[in-house]
Amino acid sequence: MANHFLCRNRFRTIVVPAVPLRPRAVGYGTARPAHIWSAVAEVKGQVVEIHPELNPGAVLKAEEVALRIDATEYELQVAQQEAEIAQAEAQLAELAAQETNLQESLEIEQASLELAEQDLARLRTLRTTNSVSAAEYERKQREVLLQQQSTQSLKNSVNILPAQRRAIEATLTARRAALARAQLDLQRTVVKAPLDCRLADVQIEEGQFLAAGQQLFDAYGIDVVEVEAQFPISQVRPLLPEAAEPIDLTADVMETMRRIFDLEATVRLETGDLDVTWEARFDRIREQLDLQTQTVRIVVAVDDPFAKAIPGIRPPLTPGMFCEVYLRAPPRTGRIVIPRHTLRDGSVYLVDGENRLRRREVDVGHVQGRLAVVRGGI
C-alpha cells in the first residue's frame, strides 16, 4: 500500500510508491591525453630533414615522418656487416668443399693402406720360408707405416673440421646480430609518429646535431582523451552492483570490472555561455582513495574527441579542460524516493489512516541531488 507523508514546506502530502531509480553521481576532474609520446633520439647524428609543420599545436598522422637523421654512418655499418657475413658464408662453403675433398682422399688412402697391409702379410708368410729378402720385407714395412701415417693425418684433418665449422658459425651468428643492430640503428634515423597526435613542446631544428637519448618533443594522441574525476564515497557506493560477482584475476580483470559496473558516463564542460557534453565510457577506478578528500578517483574515456568539433561553436575536448563527469548505473527497482527537503533530523511526517500526522524516523540509504532514497521506516 502506498504511503502518504507531509511535505513540510507547503503543508501538503504526496504519495511515495516504490519506483525504479537510476543511481547517478557527479564528479570533477581535468581532461588529459590517454596516450603521450615523448620522442627521444635513439641514435646520434645531424638532423637533415624535419616535417614542415613540426611546431607546437600541429597534428601529425600515424606513420608520418617527423624528422630524419643523417643515415650515412649507419648505412656504412650495414654494408660492412653484410660484407663480413658474406665472407663467413664463403668460409663455410670452402670448409664444406674441403671436407668433401678430405673424405675422398681418406677413402683412397684407406684403400691403399689395405692393399699395402695385404702385401706386407704376404711377404711375412714368404719370409718364413726365406722366399724374400729381409731388406724387401723391411722396405714393405716402411711403406705400410708411411701409408698409416698419411691415413691418420687425413683422419685428423677431418676430425677438426666440426670445430672449425662451429667457430665460423659462431662468427656468422655474431655478425648477423651486428647486422640486425646496424639495420635497427638505420631505421631509427627516421622518426615517425606512432599514432595520430598533436605536438606540444618541440625542441629541435634542422641541422642540429643530436645525441642518443636526447629529448626531441612531446606529443599526445588525439584518438582518446581521459578525465580522472573525483567522487565522494557516498556517491559511488550506490553505483555498485547489488549482487557483484567475484573477479577472476586470471582473466581479463579490467574488462570484467567494466561489465560488472555497467556504468554510462558523460563529460560536460560549462564555462560562460559555453555548455558542451561528450559521451564517454567508464574505463577504470584508480588504485587508492584520495586520503585528504576521501574521494574515489574514477577514469572515463572519450573516444575521438575531435570528431564533432565545430570551430567557434563546439570545441574539441582537449587536455587541461576542467570538466564535470556524470556516471549513471542501471535502474534499481523498488526504491522509496522522497524529496530531500522533507527530511528533518532523520524523520518525516506520515499521514495515517485517520488523516493524522505521525512523525516517523527513517533509514536513509543515500541522497541523490534533491532526492533521498529511504531504505526503511516507510
Short mmCIF file of C-alpha atoms in Angstrom, two decimals:
data_model
loop_
_atom_site.label_atom_id
_atom_site.label_comp_id
_atom_site.label_asym_id
_atom_site.label_seq_id
_atom_site.Cartn_x
_atom_site.Cartn_y
_atom_site.Cartn_z
CA MET A 1 0.00 0.00 0.00
CA ALA A 2 1.37 3.42 -0.90
CA ASN A 3 2.45 5.73 1.90
CA HIS A 4 1.45 9.37 2.32
CA PHE A 5 3.77 11.78 4.06
CA LEU A 6 3.79 15.50 4.71
CA CYS A 7 5.83 17.85 2.58
CA ARG A 8 6.73 20.42 5.22
CA ASN A 9 7.36 23.48 3.05
CA ARG A 10 3.82 23.78 1.71
CA PHE A 11 1.99 21.52 4.14
CA ARG A 12 0.80 19.10 1.53
CA THR A 13 1.04 15.35 1.17
CA ILE A 14 2.36 13.23 -1.63
CA VAL A 15 2.23 9.51 -2.36
CA VAL A 16 5.59 7.67 -2.39
CA PRO A 17 5.25 4.27 -4.06
CA ALA A 18 8.24 2.07 -4.76
CA VAL A 19 9.67 3.17 -8.10
CA PRO A 20 12.69 2.38 -10.26
CA LEU A 21 15.65 4.70 -9.63
CA ARG A 22 18.78 5.10 -11.67
CA PRO A 23 21.73 5.89 -9.37
CA ARG A 24 23.98 8.65 -10.60
CA ALA A 25 26.96 10.60 -9.37
CA VAL A 26 28.73 13.79 -10.33
CA GLY A 27 32.47 14.29 -10.10
CA TYR A 28 35.03 16.80 -11.31
CA GLY A 29 38.36 16.40 -12.99
CA THR A 30 40.75 17.67 -15.65
CA ALA A 31 40.98 16.21 -19.14
CA ARG A 32 44.27 14.65 -20.11
CA PRO A 33 45.55 12.62 -23.08
CA ALA A 34 45.21 8.85 -22.81
CA HIS A 35 48.41 8.34 -24.82
CA ILE A 36 51.51 10.51 -24.52
CA TRP A 37 54.51 10.20 -26.84
CA SER A 38 57.84 11.61 -25.68
CA ALA A 39 60.03 11.44 -28.77
CA VAL A 40 63.68 10.67 -27.99
CA ALA A 41 66.63 10.33 -30.38
CA GLU A 42 67.69 6.68 -30.32
CA VAL A 43 70.80 7.30 -32.43
CA LYS A 44 73.20 10.20 -32.72
CA GLY A 45 73.62 12.31 -35.83
CA GLN A 46 72.72 15.52 -37.59
CA VAL A 47 69.10 16.40 -38.38
CA VAL A 48 68.87 16.58 -42.16
CA GLU A 49 65.09 16.93 -42.53
CA ILE A 50 62.16 17.91 -40.34
CA HIS A 51 58.43 17.95 -41.00
CA PRO A 52 57.35 21.41 -42.26
CA GLU A 53 54.62 21.53 -39.58
CA LEU A 54 56.77 20.38 -36.67
CA ASN A 55 55.55 23.10 -34.32
CA PRO A 56 53.59 23.11 -31.04
CA GLY A 57 49.88 22.58 -31.70
CA ALA A 58 50.34 20.91 -35.10
CA VAL A 59 48.81 17.49 -35.79
CA LEU A 60 50.78 14.56 -37.21
CA LYS A 61 49.16 11.47 -38.69
CA ALA A 62 50.27 7.99 -37.65
CA GLU A 63 53.43 6.85 -39.52
CA GLU A 64 54.05 10.39 -40.78
CA VAL A 65 57.78 11.27 -40.77
CA ALA A 66 58.59 13.88 -38.14
CA LEU A 67 62.33 14.12 -38.84
CA ARG A 68 65.31 12.34 -40.40
CA ILE A 69 68.82 11.97 -39.01
CA ASP A 70 71.85 11.65 -41.31
CA ALA A 71 71.99 7.91 -42.10
CA THR A 72 75.39 7.74 -43.85
CA GLU A 73 77.28 6.25 -40.91
CA TYR A 74 74.60 3.62 -40.31
CA GLU A 75 74.39 2.67 -43.99
CA LEU A 76 78.16 2.05 -43.92
CA GLN A 77 77.78 -0.13 -40.84
CA VAL A 78 75.11 -2.19 -42.58
CA ALA A 79 77.31 -2.60 -45.67
CA GLN A 80 80.30 -3.64 -43.54
CA GLN A 81 78.30 -6.25 -41.64
CA GLU A 82 76.82 -7.61 -44.87
CA ALA A 83 80.34 -7.97 -46.30
CA GLU A 84 81.59 -9.77 -43.19
CA ILE A 85 78.59 -12.11 -43.31
CA ALA A 86 79.33 -12.88 -46.96
CA GLN A 87 82.95 -13.62 -46.01
CA ALA A 88 81.89 -16.00 -43.22
CA GLU A 89 79.42 -17.76 -45.52
CA ALA A 90 82.21 -18.18 -48.10
CA GLN A 91 84.42 -19.71 -45.40
CA LEU A 92 81.65 -22.18 -44.58
CA ALA A 93 81.31 -23.10 -48.26
CA GLU A 94 85.08 -23.52 -48.53
CA LEU A 95 85.08 -25.69 -45.43
CA ALA A 96 82.32 -27.86 -46.88
CA ALA A 97 84.32 -28.35 -50.09
CA GLN A 98 87.45 -29.11 -48.08
CA GLU A 99 85.55 -31.71 -46.07
CA THR A 100 84.38 -33.39 -49.28
CA ASN A 101 87.91 -33.47 -50.67
CA LEU A 102 89.39 -34.81 -47.44
CA GLN A 103 86.77 -37.56 -47.24
CA GLU A 104 87.50 -38.66 -50.78
CA SER A 105 91.28 -38.56 -50.15
CA LEU A 106 90.81 -40.51 -46.93
CA GLU A 107 88.89 -43.23 -48.76
CA ILE A 108 91.72 -43.52 -51.29
CA GLU A 109 94.39 -43.64 -48.59
CA GLN A 110 92.48 -46.25 -46.62
CA ALA A 111 92.15 -48.39 -49.73
CA SER A 112 95.89 -48.01 -50.39
CA LEU A 113 96.63 -48.90 -46.78
CA GLU A 114 94.57 -52.06 -47.04
CA LEU A 115 96.49 -53.13 -50.14
CA ALA A 116 99.83 -52.35 -48.51
CA GLU A 117 98.88 -54.34 -45.40
CA GLN A 118 97.86 -57.29 -47.59
CA ASP A 119 101.23 -57.16 -49.36
CA LEU A 120 103.02 -57.00 -46.02
CA ALA A 121 101.09 -60.03 -44.76
CA ARG A 122 102.02 -61.95 -47.93
CA LEU A 123 105.67 -61.03 -47.54
CA ARG A 124 105.59 -62.04 -43.90
CA THR A 125 104.46 -65.52 -44.96
CA LEU A 126 107.15 -65.72 -47.63
CA ARG A 127 109.73 -64.53 -45.18
CA THR A 128 109.18 -67.58 -43.01
CA THR A 129 110.40 -69.70 -45.91
CA ASN A 130 113.19 -67.29 -46.83
CA SER A 131 111.46 -66.67 -50.20
CA VAL A 132 112.04 -62.92 -49.87
CA SER A 133 114.96 -60.99 -48.50
CA ALA A 134 114.91 -59.21 -45.18
CA ALA A 135 115.57 -55.89 -46.93
CA GLU A 136 112.49 -56.24 -49.15
CA TYR A 137 110.34 -57.16 -46.14
CA GLU A 138 111.62 -54.14 -44.18
CA ARG A 139 111.00 -51.86 -47.16
CA LYS A 140 107.38 -53.00 -47.32
CA GLN A 141 107.03 -52.40 -43.56
CA ARG A 142 108.22 -48.81 -44.03
CA GLU A 143 105.71 -48.34 -46.87
CA VAL A 144 102.87 -49.57 -44.63
CA LEU A 145 103.95 -47.26 -41.80
CA LEU A 146 104.09 -44.27 -44.15
CA GLN A 147 100.66 -45.18 -45.52
CA GLN A 148 99.28 -45.45 -41.98
CA GLN A 149 100.78 -42.06 -41.14
CA SER A 150 99.24 -40.47 -44.23
CA THR A 151 95.84 -42.02 -43.44
CA GLN A 152 95.98 -40.85 -39.83
CA SER A 153 96.90 -37.34 -40.94
CA LEU A 154 93.80 -37.20 -43.15
CA LYS A 155 91.65 -38.51 -40.31
CA ASN A 156 92.99 -35.76 -38.05
CA SER A 157 92.17 -33.14 -40.65
CA VAL A 158 88.61 -34.49 -40.98
CA ASN A 159 88.17 -34.61 -37.18
CA ILE A 160 88.98 -30.93 -36.67
CA LEU A 161 86.51 -29.80 -39.35
CA PRO A 162 83.44 -29.75 -36.98
CA ALA A 163 85.28 -27.47 -34.55
CA GLN A 164 86.26 -25.15 -37.40
CA ARG A 165 82.65 -25.17 -38.64
CA ARG A 166 81.33 -24.28 -35.19
CA ALA A 167 83.79 -21.41 -34.91
CA ILE A 168 82.77 -19.98 -38.28
CA GLU A 169 79.07 -20.46 -37.49
CA ALA A 170 79.55 -18.62 -34.17
CA THR A 171 81.26 -15.79 -36.01
CA LEU A 172 78.45 -15.76 -38.56
CA THR A 173 75.82 -15.59 -35.81
CA ALA A 174 77.61 -12.66 -34.18
CA ARG A 175 77.89 -10.81 -37.48
CA ARG A 176 74.22 -11.39 -38.26
CA ALA A 177 73.33 -9.97 -34.85
CA ALA A 178 75.57 -6.99 -35.58
CA LEU A 179 73.83 -6.56 -38.93
CA ALA A 180 70.41 -6.63 -37.26
CA ARG A 181 71.61 -4.00 -34.79
CA ALA A 182 73.01 -1.86 -37.61
CA GLN A 183 69.77 -2.17 -39.58
CA LEU A 184 67.80 -1.20 -36.47
CA ASP A 185 70.00 1.85 -35.98
CA LEU A 186 69.45 2.73 -39.63
CA GLN A 187 65.67 2.53 -39.15
CA ARG A 188 65.95 4.75 -36.10
CA THR A 189 67.36 7.58 -38.20
CA VAL A 190 63.76 8.13 -39.33
CA VAL A 191 61.42 9.28 -36.54
CA LYS A 192 57.75 8.57 -37.31
CA ALA A 193 54.64 9.37 -35.32
CA PRO A 194 53.35 6.13 -33.74
CA LEU A 195 49.76 7.44 -33.69
CA ASP A 196 47.64 10.42 -34.69
CA CYS A 197 48.95 13.05 -32.31
CA ARG A 198 49.15 16.73 -31.52
CA LEU A 199 52.53 18.27 -30.83
CA ALA A 200 53.39 20.00 -27.57
CA ASP A 201 56.91 21.31 -26.86
CA VAL A 202 59.29 20.98 -29.83
CA GLN A 203 62.99 21.31 -29.02
CA ILE A 204 64.83 20.66 -32.30
CA GLU A 205 65.60 22.32 -35.60
CA GLU A 206 67.11 21.29 -38.92
CA GLY A 207 70.91 20.98 -38.91
CA GLN A 208 71.09 20.34 -35.18
CA PHE A 209 73.35 17.52 -34.01
CA LEU A 210 71.54 15.07 -31.75
CA ALA A 211 72.98 12.82 -29.09
CA ALA A 212 71.48 9.38 -28.45
CA GLY A 213 68.84 9.72 -25.77
CA GLN A 214 68.23 13.42 -26.39
CA GLN A 215 64.64 14.64 -25.88
CA LEU A 216 63.09 15.82 -29.16
CA PHE A 217 59.48 16.80 -28.48
CA ASP A 218 56.30 15.76 -26.72
CA ALA A 219 53.01 14.85 -28.34
CA TYR A 220 49.71 13.39 -27.21
CA GLY A 221 47.28 11.14 -29.00
CA ILE A 222 44.06 12.66 -30.31
CA ASP A 223 42.15 9.38 -30.50
CA VAL A 224 41.23 9.19 -26.79
CA VAL A 225 41.06 11.78 -24.00
CA GLU A 226 40.65 10.72 -20.38
CA VAL A 227 39.14 12.56 -17.44
CA GLU A 228 40.11 11.41 -13.97
CA ALA A 229 37.30 12.73 -11.76
CA GLN A 230 36.92 12.64 -8.01
CA PHE A 231 33.68 11.34 -6.49
CA PRO A 232 32.67 11.27 -2.82
CA ILE A 233 32.48 7.73 -1.48
CA SER A 234 28.83 8.29 -0.55
CA GLN A 235 28.02 8.90 -4.23
CA VAL A 236 30.00 5.96 -5.56
CA ARG A 237 28.55 3.33 -3.23
CA PRO A 238 25.02 3.42 -4.76
CA LEU A 239 26.58 2.86 -8.21
CA LEU A 240 27.95 -0.52 -7.19
CA PRO A 241 26.01 -3.57 -8.41
CA GLU A 242 23.71 -5.12 -5.85
CA ALA A 243 24.98 -8.67 -6.44
CA ALA A 244 28.54 -8.33 -7.67
CA GLU A 245 30.25 -11.44 -8.96
CA PRO A 246 33.78 -12.40 -7.90
CA ILE A 247 36.54 -11.09 -10.17
CA ASP A 248 38.76 -13.78 -11.67
CA LEU A 249 42.30 -12.41 -11.53
CA THR A 250 43.43 -14.94 -14.15
CA ALA A 251 41.02 -13.49 -16.72
CA ASP A 252 40.73 -10.02 -18.26
CA VAL A 253 40.25 -8.14 -14.98
CA MET A 254 39.58 -4.70 -16.45
CA GLU A 255 37.02 -5.93 -18.94
CA THR A 256 35.30 -7.90 -16.15
CA MET A 257 35.14 -4.79 -13.95
CA ARG A 258 33.62 -2.71 -16.77
CA ARG A 259 30.98 -5.37 -17.35
CA ILE A 260 30.15 -5.68 -13.64
CA PHE A 261 29.86 -1.94 -13.01
CA ASP A 262 27.99 -1.33 -16.29
CA LEU A 263 28.23 2.45 -15.94
CA GLU A 264 27.32 5.06 -18.51
CA ALA A 265 29.32 8.26 -18.48
CA THR A 266 29.02 11.81 -19.81
CA VAL A 267 31.63 14.57 -19.73
CA ARG A 268 30.40 18.16 -19.55
CA LEU A 269 32.21 21.46 -19.97
CA GLU A 270 30.34 24.54 -18.76
CA THR A 271 32.08 27.89 -18.80
CA GLY A 272 30.50 31.24 -19.54
CA ASP A 273 27.98 30.81 -22.34
CA LEU A 274 29.59 27.52 -23.43
CA ASP A 275 27.90 24.26 -22.44
CA VAL A 276 29.21 21.15 -24.26
CA THR A 277 28.85 17.45 -23.49
CA TRP A 278 30.65 14.35 -24.76
CA GLU A 279 29.56 10.75 -24.44
CA ALA A 280 32.21 8.81 -22.53
CA ARG A 281 32.85 5.30 -21.28
CA PHE A 282 33.83 4.05 -17.84
CA ASP A 283 37.43 2.87 -18.05
CA ARG A 284 38.80 2.14 -14.58
CA ILE A 285 38.95 3.02 -10.90
CA ARG A 286 42.24 4.29 -9.56
CA GLU A 287 44.22 2.14 -7.15
CA GLN A 288 43.58 4.07 -3.95
CA LEU A 289 41.41 6.69 -2.30
CA ASP A 290 42.42 10.32 -2.01
CA LEU A 291 43.26 10.40 1.69
CA GLN A 292 42.79 14.16 2.05
CA THR A 293 39.37 14.46 0.43
CA GLN A 294 38.19 10.85 0.99
CA THR A 295 37.12 10.59 -2.61
CA VAL A 296 37.30 7.86 -5.21
CA ARG A 297 39.12 8.65 -8.45
CA ILE A 298 37.34 7.21 -11.49
CA VAL A 299 38.70 7.49 -15.03
CA VAL A 300 36.38 7.86 -18.01
CA ALA A 301 37.46 7.98 -21.64
CA VAL A 302 36.11 9.98 -24.58
CA ASP A 303 36.83 8.39 -27.95
CA ASP A 304 37.65 10.58 -30.95
CA PRO A 305 37.13 13.89 -29.09
CA PHE A 306 37.88 15.93 -32.21
CA ALA A 307 35.20 14.26 -34.35
CA LYS A 308 32.29 16.65 -33.64
CA ALA A 309 34.28 19.82 -33.09
CA ILE A 310 32.85 22.97 -34.71
CA PRO A 311 35.20 25.97 -34.65
CA GLY A 312 33.75 28.80 -32.57
CA ILE A 313 30.74 26.72 -31.52
CA ARG A 314 31.76 23.31 -30.21
CA PRO A 315 35.39 22.90 -29.19
CA PRO A 316 37.11 19.51 -29.00
CA LEU A 317 37.76 18.01 -25.59
CA THR A 318 41.40 18.96 -25.12
CA PRO A 319 43.81 18.29 -22.26
CA GLY A 320 43.63 20.84 -19.47
CA MET A 321 39.86 21.40 -19.56
CA PHE A 322 38.21 21.18 -16.13
CA CYS A 323 35.05 19.13 -16.58
CA GLU A 324 32.09 17.59 -14.84
CA VAL A 325 31.70 13.83 -15.14
CA TYR A 326 28.28 12.20 -14.77
CA LEU A 327 28.06 8.49 -14.03
CA ARG A 328 24.82 6.51 -14.33
CA ALA A 329 24.22 2.94 -13.19
CA PRO A 330 21.43 0.63 -14.43
CA PRO A 331 17.99 1.31 -12.82
CA ARG A 332 17.35 -0.17 -9.38
CA THR A 333 13.77 -1.29 -8.86
CA GLY A 334 11.60 -0.99 -5.74
CA ARG A 335 13.12 2.20 -4.33
CA ILE A 336 11.29 4.53 -1.97
CA VAL A 337 12.26 8.04 -3.05
CA ILE A 338 11.26 11.24 -1.26
CA PRO A 339 12.18 14.92 -1.70
CA ARG A 340 15.33 15.63 0.22
CA HIS A 341 13.90 18.74 1.88
CA THR A 342 11.15 16.72 3.62
CA LEU A 343 13.72 15.14 5.94
CA ARG A 344 14.09 16.68 9.37
CA ASP A 345 16.71 15.20 11.70
CA GLY A 346 16.30 11.82 10.04
CA SER A 347 12.50 11.83 10.31
CA VAL A 348 9.46 12.54 8.13
CA TYR A 349 5.75 13.10 8.84
CA LEU A 350 3.35 10.40 7.67
CA VAL A 351 -0.44 10.68 7.30
CA ASP A 352 -2.16 7.68 8.91
CA GLY A 353 -5.50 6.13 8.08
CA GLU A 354 -7.31 8.66 10.29
CA ASN A 355 -5.73 11.56 8.42
CA ARG A 356 -3.45 12.43 11.33
CA LEU A 357 0.24 13.28 11.15
CA ARG A 358 2.75 10.97 12.72
CA ARG A 359 6.48 11.57 12.98
CA ARG A 360 8.50 8.59 11.79
CA GLU A 361 12.26 8.00 11.86
CA VAL A 362 13.53 6.65 8.56
CA ASP A 363 16.70 4.92 7.37
CA VAL A 364 18.13 6.99 4.53
CA GLY A 365 20.20 4.94 2.11
CA HIS A 366 21.74 7.79 0.16
CA VAL A 367 21.00 11.23 -1.15
CA GLN A 368 20.97 11.91 -4.88
CA GLY A 369 20.60 15.53 -5.84
CA ARG A 370 17.22 16.73 -4.48
CA LEU A 371 16.08 13.20 -3.70
CA ALA A 372 16.65 10.90 -0.76
CA VAL A 373 16.37 7.12 -1.03
CA VAL A 374 14.73 5.55 2.04
CA ARG A 375 15.74 2.01 2.98
CA GLY A 376 13.39 1.60 5.94
CA GLY A 377 10.81 3.35 8.12
CA ILE A 378 8.17 3.97 5.48
#
